[in-house]
CSV table of C-alpha atoms and ligand atoms in Angstrom, one decimal:
chain,number,residue,atom,x,y,z
A,1,UNK,CA,-11.7,9.2,38.1
A,2,UNK,CA,-12.2,7.2,34.9
A,3,UNK,CA,-10.0,8.1,32.0
A,4,UNK,CA,-11.9,8.2,28.7
A,5,UNK,CA,-10.4,5.7,26.3
A,6,UNK,CA,-10.6,7.5,23.0
A,7,UNK,CA,-10.2,5.3,19.9
A,8,UNK,CA,-9.3,7.2,16.7
A,9,UNK,CA,-12.1,6.8,14.1
A,10,UNK,CA,-9.9,5.0,11.6
A,11,UNK,CA,-9.5,2.2,14.1
A,12,UNK,CA,-13.1,1.5,14.8
A,13,UNK,CA,-14.3,0.1,11.5
A,14,UNK,CA,-16.0,-3.0,12.8
A,15,UNK,CA,-18.0,-4.5,9.9
A,16,UNK,CA,-16.5,-2.2,7.3
A,17,UNK,CA,-13.9,-3.3,4.7
A,18,UNK,CA,-10.9,-5.5,5.2
A,19,UNK,CA,-9.9,-3.8,8.4
A,20,UNK,CA,-13.3,-4.5,9.8
A,21,UNK,CA,-12.9,-8.2,8.8
A,22,UNK,CA,-9.6,-8.3,10.5
A,23,UNK,CA,-10.9,-6.8,13.8
A,24,UNK,CA,-13.7,-9.4,13.8
A,25,UNK,CA,-11.0,-12.2,13.4
A,26,UNK,CA,-9.1,-10.8,16.3
A,27,UNK,CA,-12.3,-10.7,18.4
A,28,UNK,CA,-12.9,-14.3,17.6
A,29,UNK,CA,-9.5,-15.4,18.8
A,30,UNK,CA,-9.4,-13.3,22.0
A,31,UNK,CA,-11.2,-15.9,24.2
A,32,UNK,CA,-8.5,-18.4,23.4
A,33,UNK,CA,-5.5,-16.2,24.4
A,34,UNK,CA,-5.7,-16.7,28.2
A,35,UNK,CA,-3.7,-14.1,30.1
A,36,UNK,CA,-2.2,-12.7,26.9
A,37,UNK,CA,-5.6,-11.3,26.1
A,38,UNK,CA,-4.5,-8.4,28.3
A,39,UNK,CA,-2.3,-7.3,25.4
A,40,UNK,CA,-4.7,-7.9,22.6
A,41,UNK,CA,-5.3,-4.2,21.9
A,42,UNK,CA,-1.8,-4.3,20.4
A,43,UNK,CA,-3.1,-6.3,17.5
A,44,UNK,CA,-5.9,-3.7,16.9
A,45,UNK,CA,-3.6,-0.7,16.6
A,46,UNK,CA,-0.9,-0.4,13.9
A,47,UNK,CA,2.4,0.7,15.4
A,48,UNK,CA,3.2,3.3,12.8
A,49,UNK,CA,1.5,4.6,9.7
A,50,UNK,CA,2.9,6.9,7.1
A,51,UNK,CA,0.9,8.6,4.4
A,52,UNK,CA,3.0,10.2,1.6
A,53,UNK,CA,2.4,12.5,-1.3
A,54,UNK,CA,4.0,11.0,-4.5
A,55,UNK,CA,4.3,13.7,-7.2
A,56,UNK,CA,5.6,12.9,-10.6
A,57,UNK,CA,6.1,14.7,-13.9
A,58,UNK,CA,4.0,12.9,-16.5
A,59,UNK,CA,5.4,12.3,-20.0
A,60,UNK,CA,3.2,15.2,-21.4
A,61,UNK,CA,4.8,17.6,-18.9
A,62,UNK,CA,1.9,17.8,-16.5
A,63,UNK,CA,2.3,17.0,-12.8
A,64,UNK,CA,0.4,14.1,-11.2
A,65,UNK,CA,0.0,13.4,-7.5
A,66,UNK,CA,-0.6,10.0,-6.0
A,67,UNK,CA,-1.3,8.9,-2.4
A,68,UNK,CA,1.2,6.4,-0.9
A,69,UNK,CA,1.2,4.5,2.3
A,70,UNK,CA,3.5,2.3,4.5
A,71,UNK,CA,2.0,0.8,7.6
A,72,UNK,CA,4.1,-1.0,10.1
A,73,UNK,CA,1.5,-2.9,12.1
A,74,UNK,CA,3.8,-4.7,14.5
A,75,UNK,CA,7.5,-5.1,15.1
A,76,UNK,CA,7.5,-7.2,18.3
A,77,UNK,CA,9.1,-10.3,16.7
A,78,UNK,CA,11.4,-8.5,14.3
A,79,UNK,CA,11.5,-5.9,11.5
A,80,UNK,CA,8.3,-5.0,9.6
A,81,UNK,CA,7.8,-7.2,6.5
A,82,UNK,CA,5.3,-7.1,3.7
A,83,UNK,CA,4.5,-6.2,0.1
A,84,UNK,CA,3.7,-3.0,-1.8
A,85,UNK,CA,0.5,-2.9,-3.8
A,86,UNK,CA,-0.2,-0.6,-6.7
A,87,UNK,CA,-4.0,-0.5,-7.3
A,88,UNK,CA,-6.6,2.2,-7.9
A,89,UNK,CA,-8.6,1.0,-4.9
A,90,UNK,CA,-5.8,1.1,-2.3
A,91,UNK,CA,-6.8,3.0,0.9
A,92,UNK,CA,-5.1,3.5,4.3
A,93,UNK,CA,-7.6,1.2,5.9
A,94,UNK,CA,-6.9,-1.6,3.4
A,95,UNK,CA,-3.2,-1.2,3.9
A,96,UNK,CA,-3.8,-1.4,7.7
A,97,UNK,CA,-5.6,-4.7,7.3
A,98,UNK,CA,-2.9,-6.1,4.9
A,99,UNK,CA,-0.2,-5.1,7.3
A,100,UNK,CA,-2.0,-6.7,10.2
A,101,UNK,CA,-2.4,-10.0,8.2
A,102,UNK,CA,1.4,-9.9,7.6
A,103,UNK,CA,2.0,-9.8,11.4
A,104,UNK,CA,-0.3,-12.8,11.8
A,105,UNK,CA,1.1,-14.7,8.8
A,106,UNK,CA,4.8,-14.1,9.7
A,107,UNK,CA,4.1,-15.4,13.3
A,108,UNK,CA,1.9,-18.3,12.0
A,109,UNK,CA,4.8,-19.7,10.0
A,110,UNK,CA,7.4,-18.5,12.5
A,111,UNK,CA,9.6,-16.3,10.3
A,112,UNK,CA,11.3,-13.6,12.5
A,113,UNK,CA,9.4,-10.6,11.3
A,114,UNK,CA,6.6,-8.3,12.4
A,115,UNK,CA,4.1,-7.2,9.8
A,116,UNK,CA,4.0,-4.2,7.4
A,117,UNK,CA,2.4,-3.3,4.1
A,118,UNK,CA,2.5,-0.5,1.6
A,119,UNK,CA,0.7,0.8,-1.4
A,120,UNK,CA,0.0,3.5,-3.8
A,121,UNK,CA,-3.5,4.4,-4.9
A,122,UNK,CA,-2.9,4.2,-8.7
A,123,UNK,CA,-3.9,2.1,-11.7
A,124,UNK,CA,-0.4,1.3,-12.9
A,125,UNK,CA,-1.8,0.4,-16.4
A,126,UNK,CA,-2.4,4.1,-16.9
A,127,UNK,CA,1.3,4.9,-16.6
A,128,UNK,CA,4.2,4.6,-19.1
A,129,UNK,CA,7.3,2.7,-18.0
A,130,UNK,CA,9.1,6.0,-17.3
A,131,UNK,CA,6.2,7.3,-15.2
A,132,UNK,CA,6.0,4.0,-13.3
A,133,UNK,CA,9.7,4.2,-12.5
A,134,UNK,CA,9.5,7.8,-11.4
A,135,UNK,CA,6.5,7.1,-9.1
A,136,UNK,CA,8.2,4.0,-7.6
A,137,UNK,CA,11.4,5.9,-6.9
A,138,UNK,CA,9.6,8.9,-5.4
A,139,UNK,CA,7.5,6.7,-3.2
A,140,UNK,CA,10.6,4.7,-2.0
A,141,UNK,CA,12.4,8.0,-1.2
A,142,UNK,CA,9.4,9.2,0.8
A,143,UNK,CA,9.0,6.0,2.8
A,144,UNK,CA,12.9,5.8,3.1
A,145,UNK,CA,12.7,7.2,6.6
A,146,UNK,CA,11.0,4.2,8.0
A,147,UNK,CA,12.2,1.2,5.8
A,148,UNK,CA,15.6,-0.5,5.8
A,149,UNK,CA,17.1,-4.0,5.9
A,150,UNK,CA,16.8,-4.1,9.7
A,151,UNK,CA,13.7,-2.0,10.0
A,152,UNK,CA,11.1,-2.8,7.4
A,153,UNK,CA,11.5,-4.8,4.2
A,154,UNK,CA,9.1,-4.3,1.3
A,155,UNK,CA,8.3,-7.0,-1.4
A,156,UNK,CA,6.1,-7.5,-4.4
A,157,UNK,CA,2.3,-7.7,-4.0
A,158,UNK,CA,-0.6,-6.9,-6.4
A,159,UNK,CA,0.7,-5.2,-9.6
A,160,UNK,CA,4.3,-4.9,-8.4
A,161,UNK,CA,7.2,-7.1,-9.6
A,162,UNK,CA,11.0,-7.7,-9.7
A,163,UNK,CA,11.6,-4.6,-11.8
A,164,UNK,CA,9.8,-2.4,-9.2
A,165,UNK,CA,11.8,-4.1,-6.4
A,166,UNK,CA,15.0,-3.3,-8.4
A,167,UNK,CA,14.1,0.4,-8.6
A,168,UNK,CA,13.2,0.4,-4.9
A,169,UNK,CA,16.5,-1.2,-4.0
A,170,UNK,CA,18.4,1.3,-6.2
A,171,UNK,CA,16.6,4.4,-4.9
A,172,UNK,CA,17.1,3.4,-1.2
A,173,UNK,CA,20.8,2.5,-1.9
A,174,UNK,CA,21.4,5.8,-3.8
A,175,UNK,CA,20.0,7.7,-0.8
A,176,UNK,CA,22.2,5.7,1.6
A,177,UNK,CA,25.3,6.0,-0.5
A,178,UNK,CA,25.9,2.2,-0.7
A,179,UNK,CA,24.1,-0.8,-2.1
A,180,UNK,CA,21.7,-2.3,0.3
A,181,UNK,CA,20.3,-5.4,-1.3
A,182,UNK,CA,18.5,-6.6,1.9
A,183,UNK,CA,16.1,-3.6,1.9
A,184,UNK,CA,13.6,-5.3,-0.4
A,185,UNK,CA,12.9,-8.9,-1.4
A,186,UNK,CA,11.5,-10.3,-4.6
A,187,UNK,CA,14.4,-8.7,-6.5
A,188,UNK,CA,15.8,-10.0,-9.8
A,189,UNK,CA,18.2,-12.9,-9.3
A,190,UNK,CA,21.1,-10.7,-10.7
A,191,UNK,CA,20.6,-8.2,-7.8
A,192,UNK,CA,20.5,-10.6,-4.9
A,193,UNK,CA,17.1,-12.1,-5.5
A,194,UNK,CA,16.4,-15.7,-4.6
A,195,UNK,CA,15.7,-18.6,-6.8
A,196,UNK,CA,12.2,-19.8,-6.4
A,197,UNK,CA,10.9,-16.5,-5.0
A,198,UNK,CA,8.7,-15.7,-7.9
A,199,UNK,CA,6.9,-19.0,-7.7
A,200,UNK,CA,6.9,-19.3,-3.9
A,201,UNK,CA,3.4,-18.1,-3.0
A,202,UNK,CA,1.8,-20.3,-5.6
A,203,UNK,CA,4.0,-23.2,-4.6
A,204,UNK,CA,3.0,-22.8,-1.0
A,205,UNK,CA,-0.7,-22.8,-1.9
A,206,UNK,CA,-0.1,-26.0,-3.8
A,207,UNK,CA,1.8,-27.6,-0.9
A,208,UNK,CA,-0.8,-26.8,1.7
A,209,UNK,CA,-3.5,-27.9,-0.8
A,210,UNK,CA,-1.9,-31.3,-1.0
A,211,UNK,CA,-1.9,-31.5,2.8
A,212,UNK,CA,-5.5,-30.4,3.1
A,213,UNK,CA,-6.5,-33.0,0.3
A,214,UNK,CA,-4.9,-35.8,2.4
A,215,UNK,CA,-7.0,-34.7,5.4
A,216,UNK,CA,-10.2,-34.7,3.3
A,217,UNK,CA,-9.4,-38.0,1.6
A,218,UNK,CA,-9.2,-36.3,-1.8
A,219,UNK,CA,-6.9,-37.4,-4.6
A,220,UNK,CA,-5.2,-34.5,-6.3
A,221,UNK,CA,-4.9,-36.5,-9.4
A,222,UNK,CA,-8.2,-35.9,-11.1
A,223,UNK,CA,-9.4,-33.3,-8.6
A,224,UNK,CA,-11.3,-30.3,-10.0
A,225,UNK,CA,-9.7,-27.0,-9.3
A,226,UNK,CA,-11.1,-23.4,-9.8
A,227,UNK,CA,-8.9,-20.4,-9.5
A,228,UNK,CA,-9.7,-16.7,-9.1
A,229,UNK,CA,-6.8,-14.5,-10.2
A,230,UNK,CA,-4.3,-15.7,-12.7
A,231,UNK,CA,-1.3,-13.6,-11.7
A,232,UNK,CA,1.8,-14.6,-9.7
A,233,UNK,CA,-0.2,-16.6,-7.2
A,234,UNK,CA,-3.2,-18.1,-9.1
A,235,UNK,CA,-1.3,-18.8,-12.3
A,236,UNK,CA,1.5,-20.7,-10.6
A,237,UNK,CA,-0.9,-22.6,-8.3
A,238,UNK,CA,-3.0,-23.6,-11.3
A,239,UNK,CA,0.2,-24.8,-13.1
A,240,UNK,CA,1.3,-26.9,-10.2
A,241,UNK,CA,-2.1,-28.5,-9.7
A,242,UNK,CA,-2.3,-29.3,-13.4
A,243,UNK,CA,1.1,-30.8,-13.4
A,244,UNK,CA,0.0,-33.0,-10.5
A,245,UNK,CA,-2.8,-34.3,-12.5
A,246,UNK,CA,-5.7,-32.1,-11.3
A,247,UNK,CA,-8.2,-30.5,-13.8
A,248,UNK,CA,-8.3,-26.7,-13.7
A,249,UNK,CA,-12.0,-26.3,-14.6
A,250,UNK,CA,-12.5,-22.6,-14.1
A,251,UNK,CA,-10.3,-19.5,-14.0
A,252,UNK,CA,-11.6,-16.0,-13.3
A,253,UNK,CA,-9.6,-12.7,-13.6
A,254,UNK,CA,-10.6,-9.0,-13.3
A,255,UNK,CA,-12.0,-9.1,-16.8
A,256,UNK,CA,-13.5,-12.5,-17.6
A,257,UNK,CA,-14.2,-16.1,-16.5
A,258,UNK,CA,-13.3,-19.2,-18.6
A,259,UNK,CA,-14.5,-22.7,-17.8
A,260,UNK,CA,-13.9,-26.2,-19.2
A,261,UNK,CA,-15.2,-29.2,-17.2
A,262,UNK,CA,-12.7,-31.5,-18.7
A,263,UNK,CA,-9.9,-29.2,-17.7
A,264,UNK,CA,-8.3,-26.1,-19.2
A,265,UNK,CA,-4.8,-26.3,-20.8
A,266,UNK,CA,-3.1,-24.2,-18.2
A,267,UNK,CA,0.1,-23.7,-20.2
A,268,UNK,CA,-1.9,-22.4,-23.2
A,269,UNK,CA,-3.9,-20.2,-21.0
A,270,UNK,CA,-0.8,-18.7,-19.4
A,271,UNK,CA,0.6,-18.0,-22.9
A,272,UNK,CA,-2.6,-16.3,-23.8
A,273,UNK,CA,-2.5,-14.2,-20.6
A,274,UNK,CA,1.1,-13.2,-21.1
A,275,UNK,CA,0.2,-12.0,-24.6
A,276,UNK,CA,-3.1,-10.3,-23.9
A,277,UNK,CA,-3.1,-9.5,-20.2
A,278,UNK,CA,-6.3,-11.4,-19.4
A,279,UNK,CA,-8.0,-14.8,-19.7
A,280,UNK,CA,-10.7,-13.0,-21.9
A,281,UNK,CA,-10.8,-14.3,-25.4
A,282,UNK,CA,-9.1,-17.6,-24.6
A,283,UNK,CA,-10.3,-20.1,-27.2
A,284,UNK,CA,-9.6,-23.3,-25.2
A,285,UNK,CA,-12.7,-22.9,-22.9
A,286,UNK,CA,-16.1,-21.4,-22.6
A,287,UNK,CA,-16.2,-17.7,-21.6
A,288,UNK,CA,-18.9,-17.1,-19.1
A,289,UNK,CA,-20.3,-13.5,-18.7
A,290,UNK,CA,-22.0,-13.9,-15.3
A,291,UNK,CA,-19.2,-13.6,-12.8
A,292,UNK,CA,-21.2,-15.2,-10.0
A,293,UNK,CA,-21.2,-18.5,-11.9
A,294,UNK,CA,-17.5,-18.9,-11.0
A,295,UNK,CA,-18.3,-19.5,-7.3
A,296,UNK,CA,-20.9,-22.1,-8.0
A,297,UNK,CA,-18.8,-24.1,-10.4
A,298,UNK,CA,-18.6,-27.9,-9.7
A,299,UNK,CA,-15.1,-28.2,-8.2
A,300,UNK,CA,-13.2,-29.9,-5.3
A,301,UNK,CA,-10.7,-27.1,-4.6
A,302,UNK,CA,-11.3,-23.4,-4.9
A,303,UNK,CA,-8.4,-21.0,-4.9
A,304,UNK,CA,-9.3,-17.3,-4.4
A,305,UNK,CA,-6.0,-15.7,-5.4
A,306,UNK,CA,-7.0,-12.1,-6.3
A,307,UNK,CA,-8.2,-9.5,-3.8
A,308,UNK,CA,-10.0,-9.2,-0.4
A,309,UNK,CA,-13.7,-9.7,0.3
A,310,UNK,CA,-14.5,-12.0,-2.6
A,311,UNK,CA,-16.3,-14.7,-0.7
A,312,UNK,CA,-19.3,-13.1,0.9
A,313,UNK,CA,-22.7,-14.1,2.4
A,314,UNK,CA,-24.1,-13.8,-1.1
A,315,UNK,CA,-21.9,-16.4,-2.9
A,316,UNK,CA,-20.7,-18.6,0.1
A,317,UNK,CA,-24.0,-20.7,0.0
A,318,UNK,CA,-23.4,-21.5,-3.7
A,319,UNK,CA,-19.9,-22.8,-3.2
A,320,UNK,CA,-19.5,-26.5,-4.0
A,321,UNK,CA,-15.8,-27.0,-3.3
A,322,UNK,CA,-14.7,-29.2,-0.4
A,323,UNK,CA,-11.5,-27.2,0.2
A,324,UNK,CA,-10.8,-23.5,-0.1
A,325,UNK,CA,-7.1,-22.4,-0.3
A,326,UNK,CA,-6.8,-18.6,0.3
A,327,UNK,CA,-4.1,-17.5,-2.1
A,328,UNK,CA,-5.2,-13.9,-1.7
A,329,UNK,CA,-5.1,-11.9,1.5
A,330,UNK,CA,-8.5,-11.6,3.2
A,331,UNK,CA,-10.7,-13.1,0.5
A,332,UNK,CA,-13.4,-14.4,2.9
A,333,UNK,CA,-15.5,-12.2,5.1
A,334,UNK,CA,-16.1,-13.5,8.7
A,335,UNK,CA,-19.9,-14.0,8.0
A,336,UNK,CA,-19.0,-16.1,4.9
A,337,UNK,CA,-16.5,-18.1,7.0
A,338,UNK,CA,-19.4,-19.1,9.3
A,339,UNK,CA,-21.5,-20.2,6.3
A,340,UNK,CA,-18.6,-22.3,4.9
A,341,UNK,CA,-18.0,-23.8,8.3
A,342,UNK,CA,-21.7,-24.9,8.6
A,343,UNK,CA,-21.4,-26.4,5.1
A,344,UNK,CA,-18.3,-28.4,6.1
A,345,UNK,CA,-16.0,-26.7,3.7
A,346,UNK,CA,-12.4,-26.8,4.8
A,347,UNK,CA,-10.9,-23.3,4.5
A,348,UNK,CA,-7.1,-23.1,4.7
A,349,UNK,CA,-6.7,-19.4,5.7
A,350,UNK,CA,-4.5,-16.9,3.9
A,351,UNK,CA,-2.1,-16.5,6.8
A,352,UNK,CA,-1.1,-20.2,6.2
A,353,UNK,CA,-2.0,-20.8,2.6
A,354,UNK,CA,-0.2,-17.8,1.0
A,355,UNK,CA,2.7,-17.7,3.4
A,356,UNK,CA,5.1,-19.3,0.9
A,357,UNK,CA,5.9,-15.9,-0.6
A,358,UNK,CA,7.1,-14.3,2.6
A,359,UNK,CA,8.8,-17.5,3.6
A,360,UNK,CA,11.1,-17.4,0.5
A,361,UNK,CA,11.4,-13.6,1.1
A,362,UNK,CA,12.9,-14.5,4.4
A,363,UNK,CA,15.3,-16.9,2.6
A,364,UNK,CA,16.2,-14.1,0.2
A,365,UNK,CA,16.9,-11.7,3.1
A,366,UNK,CA,19.1,-14.3,4.9
A,367,UNK,CA,21.0,-15.0,1.6
A,368,UNK,CA,21.6,-11.3,1.0
A,369,UNK,CA,23.0,-10.8,4.6
A,370,UNK,CA,25.3,-13.8,4.3
A,371,UNK,CA,26.1,-13.1,0.5
A,372,UNK,CA,25.8,-16.9,0.1
A,373,UNK,CA,23.1,-18.2,-2.3
A,374,UNK,CA,21.3,-21.5,-2.1
A,375,UNK,CA,20.1,-23.8,-4.9
A,376,UNK,CA,16.5,-23.9,-6.0
A,377,UNK,CA,16.2,-27.4,-4.7
A,378,UNK,CA,17.3,-26.3,-1.2
A,379,UNK,CA,14.8,-23.4,-1.3
A,380,UNK,CA,11.9,-25.5,-2.4
A,381,UNK,CA,12.7,-28.2,0.1
A,382,UNK,CA,12.9,-25.8,3.0
A,383,UNK,CA,9.8,-24.0,1.8
A,384,UNK,CA,7.8,-27.2,1.7
A,385,UNK,CA,9.0,-28.2,5.1
A,386,UNK,CA,8.0,-24.9,6.7
A,387,UNK,CA,4.6,-24.9,5.0
A,388,UNK,CA,3.8,-28.5,6.0
A,389,UNK,CA,4.9,-28.0,9.6
A,390,UNK,CA,2.8,-24.8,9.9
A,391,UNK,CA,-0.2,-26.5,8.4
A,392,UNK,CA,0.1,-29.6,10.7
A,393,UNK,CA,0.5,-27.5,13.8
A,394,UNK,CA,-2.5,-25.4,13.0
A,395,UNK,CA,-4.5,-28.5,12.0
A,396,UNK,CA,-3.7,-30.2,15.4
A,397,UNK,CA,-4.7,-27.1,17.4
A,398,UNK,CA,-7.9,-26.8,15.4
A,399,UNK,CA,-8.8,-30.4,16.3
A,400,UNK,CA,-7.9,-29.9,19.9
A,401,UNK,CA,-9.8,-26.6,20.4
A,402,UNK,CA,-12.6,-27.5,18.0
A,403,UNK,CA,-12.1,-24.3,16.1
A,404,UNK,CA,-11.6,-23.4,12.4
A,405,UNK,CA,-8.2,-23.5,10.9
A,406,UNK,CA,-8.3,-19.6,10.7
A,407,UNK,CA,-9.0,-19.3,14.5
A,408,UNK,CA,-6.3,-21.9,15.2
A,409,UNK,CA,-3.8,-20.1,13.0
A,410,UNK,CA,-4.7,-16.8,14.8
A,411,UNK,CA,-4.2,-18.5,18.2
A,412,UNK,CA,-0.7,-19.7,17.2
A,413,UNK,CA,0.2,-16.3,15.7
A,414,UNK,CA,-1.3,-14.0,18.3
A,415,UNK,CA,0.3,-16.1,21.1
A,416,UNK,CA,3.7,-15.7,19.5
A,417,UNK,CA,3.3,-11.9,18.9
A,418,UNK,CA,1.8,-11.2,22.3
A,419,UNK,CA,4.3,-13.3,24.2
A,420,UNK,CA,7.1,-11.3,22.5
A,421,UNK,CA,5.2,-8.1,23.4
A,422,UNK,CA,4.9,-9.1,27.0
A,423,UNK,CA,8.5,-10.3,27.4
A,424,UNK,CA,9.9,-7.1,25.9
A,425,UNK,CA,7.6,-5.0,28.1
A,426,UNK,CA,6.4,-1.5,27.6
A,427,UNK,CA,8.9,1.2,27.0
A,428,UNK,CA,9.5,3.4,29.0
B,1,LIG,N1,2.9,-9.7,-0.7
B,1,LIG,C1,3.2,-11.0,-0.2
B,1,LIG,C2,2.2,-11.4,0.9
B,1,LIG,O1,1.1,-10.8,0.9
B,1,LIG,C3,4.6,-11.3,0.2
B,1,LIG,C4,5.2,-10.3,1.2
B,1,LIG,C5,6.7,-10.5,1.4
B,1,LIG,O2,7.3,-11.3,0.8
B,1,LIG,O3,7.2,-9.7,2.2
B,1,LIG,O4,2.4,-12.2,1.7
């Protein structure tokens, strides 16, 4: 008798959305996994998914409900780990993909975590500070049954920051009856946060960018860089590239695009963004209304550092960059990946390029457990070493197997995850 292998509908979204992109990436790596391919279905099924209702009382006395999620994709190598996103487009399937990319990322840079992610479907700009705090606390309380310093450790992601991590830490601690600083990372320094954490993702992008430039014979000094997203990742990466002598020729955010072929003044742009919330209206460059022009800009290095599914079959053929550094998670669709590969564009995948954030989150978690804090120099040195080593290992494997850096990174990561899976064995 054959047993019918029913796959729940939410798991079969090949070709649809970020989860569809992720499934395609797993299919591409499977032929390289040898005997471990027997376990590959593990990668396609999140271990645990929680959907929660998050009700709050608005300032005007009405009641609003938001949908919240926490997905623990895999815990074979350690506790779940990954950020929390507040965005109006968050869906369960997006959080599934983001949690799965955390599993791959944590294994690719070899930090001892599984992968997880959370989010609330909300535009936080529509909330007052009080409402934001109440929503964050209620969400934390609702997911409190599955998070914890040894279970699953949230962190910042799109539209979440140190203040939100402080509220999450406090809410969890209040429910537990004692202060548990290790329950989240990306906290303020005064609450057990780590020096260098805020800049870590952007710094990691810069570090692997320098490595990739060496491989491509490109001098960072004078190189032309274009950045999509000017938040915690894109803004810091742009600053570090500019400080190293590169010219930041284009920046795009959710509202506008500014360009200057001789290089934008990144510090002035950052000051403008801090004041107005967007690059729109910045006087030190030309504002371009056609968003598609950003992708076709004359540049050497392109840094998508905003959201998923930005580089598509439509704009990939127009890209002129030699190197793409994925500061965002999942910015490139598999079909666009193929086009870039054909064109000889070097794509440093998200699971390596943006792993600096979770790497310093790991340092923060270790510091909290030992109650012993490191200097910023120590943190940046260790971060740089881990990023370089991960990049080099993936580069060598890509050469050896004649595959893209993404497939090589997935080979390294899936092998680590599935070896752990196999060694632990199935329970019961
Ligand atoms: N949200 C970040 C990411 O996508 C950081 C996650 C973390 O530090 O746990 O990698």
